[in-house]
Tab-separated table of C-alpha atoms in Angstrom:
chain	number	residue	atom	x	y	z
A	24	MET	CA	-7.971	86.133	3.481
A	25	ALA	CA	-6.533	83.341	5.838
A	26	ALA	CA	-10.163	81.730	4.385
A	27	ALA	CA	-9.760	82.468	1.037
A	28	GLY	CA	-5.724	80.740	1.022
A	29	ASN	CA	-7.045	77.527	2.005
A	30	ARG	CA	-10.228	77.004	-0.460
A	31	VAL	CA	-7.030	77.907	-3.340
A	32	THR	CA	-4.734	74.866	-1.266
A	33	ALA	CA	-8.110	72.424	-1.360
A	34	GLN	CA	-8.588	73.206	-4.862
A	35	VAL	CA	-4.907	72.740	-6.361
A	36	PHE	CA	-4.157	69.749	-3.537
A	37	GLY	CA	-7.489	67.608	-3.096
A	38	SER	CA	-8.948	68.365	-6.492
A	39	PRO	CA	-10.809	64.820	-7.605
A	40	GLY	CA	-8.937	64.877	-10.737
A	41	MET	CA	-5.612	65.371	-9.974
A	42	LYS	CA	-5.117	62.663	-7.808
A	43	TYR	CA	-6.830	60.699	-10.707
A	44	ALA	CA	-3.671	62.117	-13.221
A	45	GLN	CA	-1.005	61.741	-10.334
A	46	TYR	CA	-2.145	57.839	-9.939
A	47	VAL	CA	-2.335	57.853	-13.682
A	48	PHE	CA	1.294	59.049	-14.132
A	49	LEU	CA	3.410	56.947	-11.313
A	50	ALA	CA	0.863	53.199	-12.516
A	51	SER	CA	3.374	54.306	-15.517
A	52	ILE	CA	6.123	54.861	-14.078
A	53	PHE	CA	6.093	51.379	-12.068
A	54	SER	CA	4.783	49.739	-14.962
A	55	THR	CA	7.809	50.694	-16.749
A	56	VAL	CA	9.659	50.433	-13.963
A	57	GLU	CA	8.375	46.628	-13.479
A	58	TYR	CA	9.164	46.155	-16.852
A	59	GLY	CA	12.567	46.626	-17.148
A	60	LEU	CA	13.766	44.637	-13.859
A	61	ALA	CA	12.317	41.415	-16.198
A	62	GLN	CA	13.352	41.486	-18.537
A	63	THR	CA	17.051	40.177	-18.999
A	64	CYS	CA	19.133	39.529	-21.812
A	65	ALA	CA	20.582	36.389	-21.194
A	66	VAL	CA	20.824	34.310	-23.743
A	67	GLU	CA	19.455	31.792	-22.268
A	68	SER	CA	16.392	33.360	-21.362
A	69	PHE	CA	15.295	33.559	-24.488
A	70	SER	CA	12.394	31.851	-25.289
A	71	VAL	CA	12.280	30.008	-29.434
A	72	LYS	CA	9.498	28.529	-30.970
A	73	ASP	CA	8.073	25.422	-29.402
A	74	ASN	CA	7.591	22.545	-31.743
A	75	PHE	CA	9.240	23.100	-33.848
A	76	ASP	CA	8.965	21.354	-36.821
A	77	PRO	CA	11.115	21.706	-39.634
A	78	LYS	CA	9.438	19.468	-43.063
A	79	ARG	CA	7.301	22.863	-42.255
A	80	TYR	CA	10.610	25.461	-41.766
A	81	ALA	CA	11.974	23.578	-45.631
A	82	GLY	CA	11.476	25.425	-48.964
A	83	LYS	CA	13.088	28.460	-49.327
A	84	TRP	CA	13.276	31.646	-47.840
A	85	TYR	CA	14.423	35.357	-48.665
A	86	ALA	CA	15.993	37.835	-45.615
A	87	LEU	CA	14.271	41.190	-45.523
A	88	ALA	CA	16.418	42.705	-42.353
A	89	LYS	CA	19.614	41.459	-40.409
A	90	LYS	CA	22.258	42.160	-37.493
A	91	ASP	CA	25.658	41.883	-38.269
A	92	PRO	CA	27.796	39.863	-35.958
A	93	GLU	CA	31.477	40.873	-36.101
A	94	GLY	CA	33.458	39.715	-38.616
A	95	LEU	CA	32.973	39.248	-42.617
A	96	PHE	CA	28.964	38.818	-43.412
A	97	LEU	CA	26.573	38.325	-46.228
A	98	GLN	CA	25.551	41.844	-46.658
A	99	ASP	CA	22.388	41.665	-49.670
A	100	ASN	CA	20.052	39.056	-51.531
A	101	ILE	CA	20.522	36.815	-48.508
A	102	SER	CA	18.040	33.192	-49.330
A	103	ALA	CA	18.300	30.035	-48.052
A	104	GLU	CA	17.479	26.710	-49.383
A	105	TYR	CA	16.460	24.602	-46.183
A	106	THR	CA	15.737	20.522	-46.653
A	107	VAL	CA	14.755	17.918	-44.555
A	108	GLU	CA	16.607	14.565	-45.700
A	109	GLU	CA	15.049	11.071	-44.754
A	110	ASP	CA	16.809	10.782	-41.539
A	111	GLY	CA	14.785	13.661	-40.312
A	112	THR	CA	18.142	15.972	-40.744
A	113	MET	CA	18.297	19.964	-42.139
A	114	THR	CA	20.478	20.764	-44.488
A	115	ALA	CA	20.349	24.386	-46.406
A	116	SER	CA	21.863	26.338	-49.449
A	117	SER	CA	22.603	30.094	-48.799
A	118	LYS	CA	23.044	33.145	-51.336
A	119	GLY	CA	23.781	36.070	-51.270
A	120	ARG	CA	26.139	39.194	-51.787
A	121	VAL	CA	29.618	39.516	-50.018
A	122	LYS	CA	31.968	42.761	-49.922
A	123	LEU	CA	35.519	41.411	-49.652
A	124	PHE	CA	38.346	44.591	-48.613
A	125	GLY	CA	35.643	46.978	-48.477
A	126	PHE	CA	35.412	46.562	-52.417
A	127	TRP	CA	34.684	43.977	-54.191
A	128	VAL	CA	31.683	42.652	-53.849
A	129	ILE	CA	30.958	39.416	-55.206
A	130	CYS	CA	27.694	36.557	-55.272
A	131	ALA	CA	28.917	33.380	-52.013
A	132	ASP	CA	27.404	30.241	-51.830
A	133	MET	CA	27.609	28.711	-48.838
A	134	ALA	CA	26.112	25.365	-47.137
A	135	ALA	CA	25.141	24.094	-44.149
A	136	GLN	CA	24.422	21.254	-41.947
A	137	TYR	CA	22.274	21.461	-38.370
A	138	THR	CA	22.138	19.451	-35.169
A	139	VAL	CA	20.096	18.902	-32.923
A	140	PRO	CA	21.870	19.188	-29.099
A	141	ASP	CA	18.918	18.457	-26.896
A	142	PRO	CA	15.760	16.794	-28.525
A	143	THR	CA	13.262	18.621	-26.547
A	144	THR	CA	14.252	21.726	-27.502
A	145	PRO	CA	14.372	21.358	-31.920
A	146	ALA	CA	14.641	25.340	-32.230
A	147	LYS	CA	17.637	25.051	-31.003
A	148	MET	CA	20.392	23.479	-33.101
A	149	TYR	CA	24.208	23.962	-34.384
A	150	MET	CA	25.121	24.732	-37.240
A	151	THR	CA	28.141	23.580	-38.834
A	152	TYR	CA	29.215	26.323	-42.540
A	153	GLN	CA	31.285	26.054	-45.719
A	154	GLY	CA	32.144	28.570	-48.087
A	155	LEU	CA	32.377	27.297	-50.882
A	156	ALA	CA	34.641	29.068	-52.017
A	157	SER	CA	38.141	29.575	-51.184
A	158	TYR	CA	38.406	33.085	-49.803
A	159	LEU	CA	34.608	31.992	-47.752
A	160	SER	CA	34.817	31.168	-44.248
A	161	SER	CA	34.093	27.149	-42.415
A	162	GLY	CA	32.932	27.574	-39.487
A	163	GLY	CA	30.324	26.322	-36.661
A	164	ASP	CA	27.304	28.642	-35.058
A	165	ASN	CA	24.073	28.071	-32.550
A	166	TYR	CA	20.949	28.250	-35.034
A	167	TRP	CA	18.058	29.186	-33.378
A	168	VAL	CA	15.008	29.647	-34.554
A	169	ILE	CA	13.047	32.399	-31.802
A	170	ASP	CA	9.600	32.556	-34.104
A	171	THR	CA	8.035	31.708	-37.748
A	172	ASP	CA	4.165	30.386	-38.201
A	173	TYR	CA	6.009	29.317	-41.668
A	174	ASP	CA	4.172	30.249	-44.102
A	175	ASN	CA	5.159	34.193	-43.950
A	176	TYR	CA	8.463	34.487	-41.414
A	177	ALA	CA	10.260	33.449	-39.317
A	178	ILE	CA	13.046	35.367	-36.902
A	179	THR	CA	16.575	33.288	-36.510
A	180	TYR	CA	19.472	33.417	-34.265
A	181	ALA	CA	22.735	33.284	-33.027
A	182	CYS	CA	25.387	34.321	-30.173
A	183	ARG	CA	29.352	33.690	-31.510
A	184	SER	CA	30.976	34.969	-27.229
A	185	LEU	CA	28.944	35.896	-24.545
A	186	LYS	CA	29.724	38.797	-21.272
A	187	GLU	CA	30.185	37.816	-17.891
A	188	ASP	CA	26.836	38.227	-17.591
A	189	GLY	CA	25.269	36.218	-19.460
A	190	SER	CA	24.574	38.208	-22.288
A	191	CYS	CA	25.075	38.078	-26.161
A	192	ASP	CA	28.791	39.887	-26.618
A	193	ASP	CA	29.466	39.437	-30.833
A	194	GLY	CA	25.396	37.526	-32.581
A	195	TYR	CA	23.863	38.157	-35.064
A	196	SER	CA	19.173	37.641	-35.857
A	197	LEU	CA	17.609	37.343	-39.483
A	198	ILE	CA	14.280	38.375	-40.651
A	199	PHE	CA	12.623	35.289	-43.068
A	200	SER	CA	10.050	36.185	-45.788
A	201	ARG	CA	8.337	33.690	-47.879
A	202	ASN	CA	7.822	36.363	-50.214
A	203	PRO	CA	11.207	37.759	-51.546
A	204	ARG	CA	8.271	41.607	-51.305
A	205	GLY	CA	8.292	42.203	-47.741
A	206	LEU	CA	5.603	41.680	-44.467
A	207	PRO	CA	1.666	42.928	-43.535
A	208	PRO	CA	1.832	44.844	-41.074
A	209	ALA	CA	0.058	43.288	-38.931
A	210	ILE	CA	3.495	40.491	-38.593
A	211	GLN	CA	5.632	43.588	-38.232
A	212	ARG	CA	4.158	44.291	-35.375
A	213	ILE	CA	4.981	40.625	-34.493
A	214	VAL	CA	8.691	40.947	-35.839
A	215	ARG	CA	9.741	44.228	-33.921
A	216	GLN	CA	8.978	42.114	-30.190
A	217	LYS	CA	10.784	39.664	-30.957
A	218	GLN	CA	13.344	42.143	-32.116
A	219	GLU	CA	12.867	43.484	-28.321
A	220	GLU	CA	13.035	40.518	-26.497
A	221	ILE	CA	16.140	39.138	-28.556
A	222	CYS	CA	17.616	42.606	-27.145
A	223	MET	CA	18.605	43.634	-31.073
A	224	SER	CA	15.341	46.665	-31.191
A	225	GLY	CA	17.144	48.764	-33.261
A	226	GLN	CA	19.939	47.297	-34.260
A	227	PHE	CA	18.463	45.991	-37.831
A	228	GLN	CA	19.263	46.442	-41.946
A	229	PRO	CA	17.142	45.765	-44.495
A	230	VAL	CA	19.195	43.513	-46.583
A	231	LEU	CA	17.856	44.299	-50.231
A	232	GLN	CA	16.277	41.669	-52.664
A	233	SER	CA	17.065	42.805	-56.213
A	234	GLY	CA	17.454	38.754	-57.127
A	235	THR	CA	21.144	39.122	-58.249
A	236	SER	CA	22.416	36.733	-56.823
A	237	GLY	CA	19.962	33.770	-57.426
């Protein structure tokens, strides 16, 4: 009986197949832990578009998804038309609908001008914006182009305030498309990856594009 017991023990704990399965399981755990340790949500660690070209970025974009900041923000039918002036300065006119007082939905027009604090990182801009009506706010935000292929999609990001650990306390992001009807699956996968990289995965909501605001 003792010999039989030894054989059973060898089969359970010494099986090559079992050892391989245990190895794969442990490797997957270590890989997940390493990814979590490697990923940081410090805003300054976020990558932006290399060699950003404002002239290729110019033109009309439609917002397909957004992560709102705190306070008032455009609700739907968001679009932006970017123009590069002769001196290289980029400006924009944007439209969208906004909800005031919790029930009053109106079309809003905004204007913005962009500056580049560090010429070596042209994708990290500062945006000064004005609401073209007295009830719309004016101010300034960082405007980072996280990624774009210029022809199909763009991902923009802004952080208004930081936590002590350098992560964002109040920020927003927009997913833009040249086509208001959406993005192809291959590009959607790229966008999801970028959402994870800026620590906003699962925080976006779709933006209706019905043409209401022109």
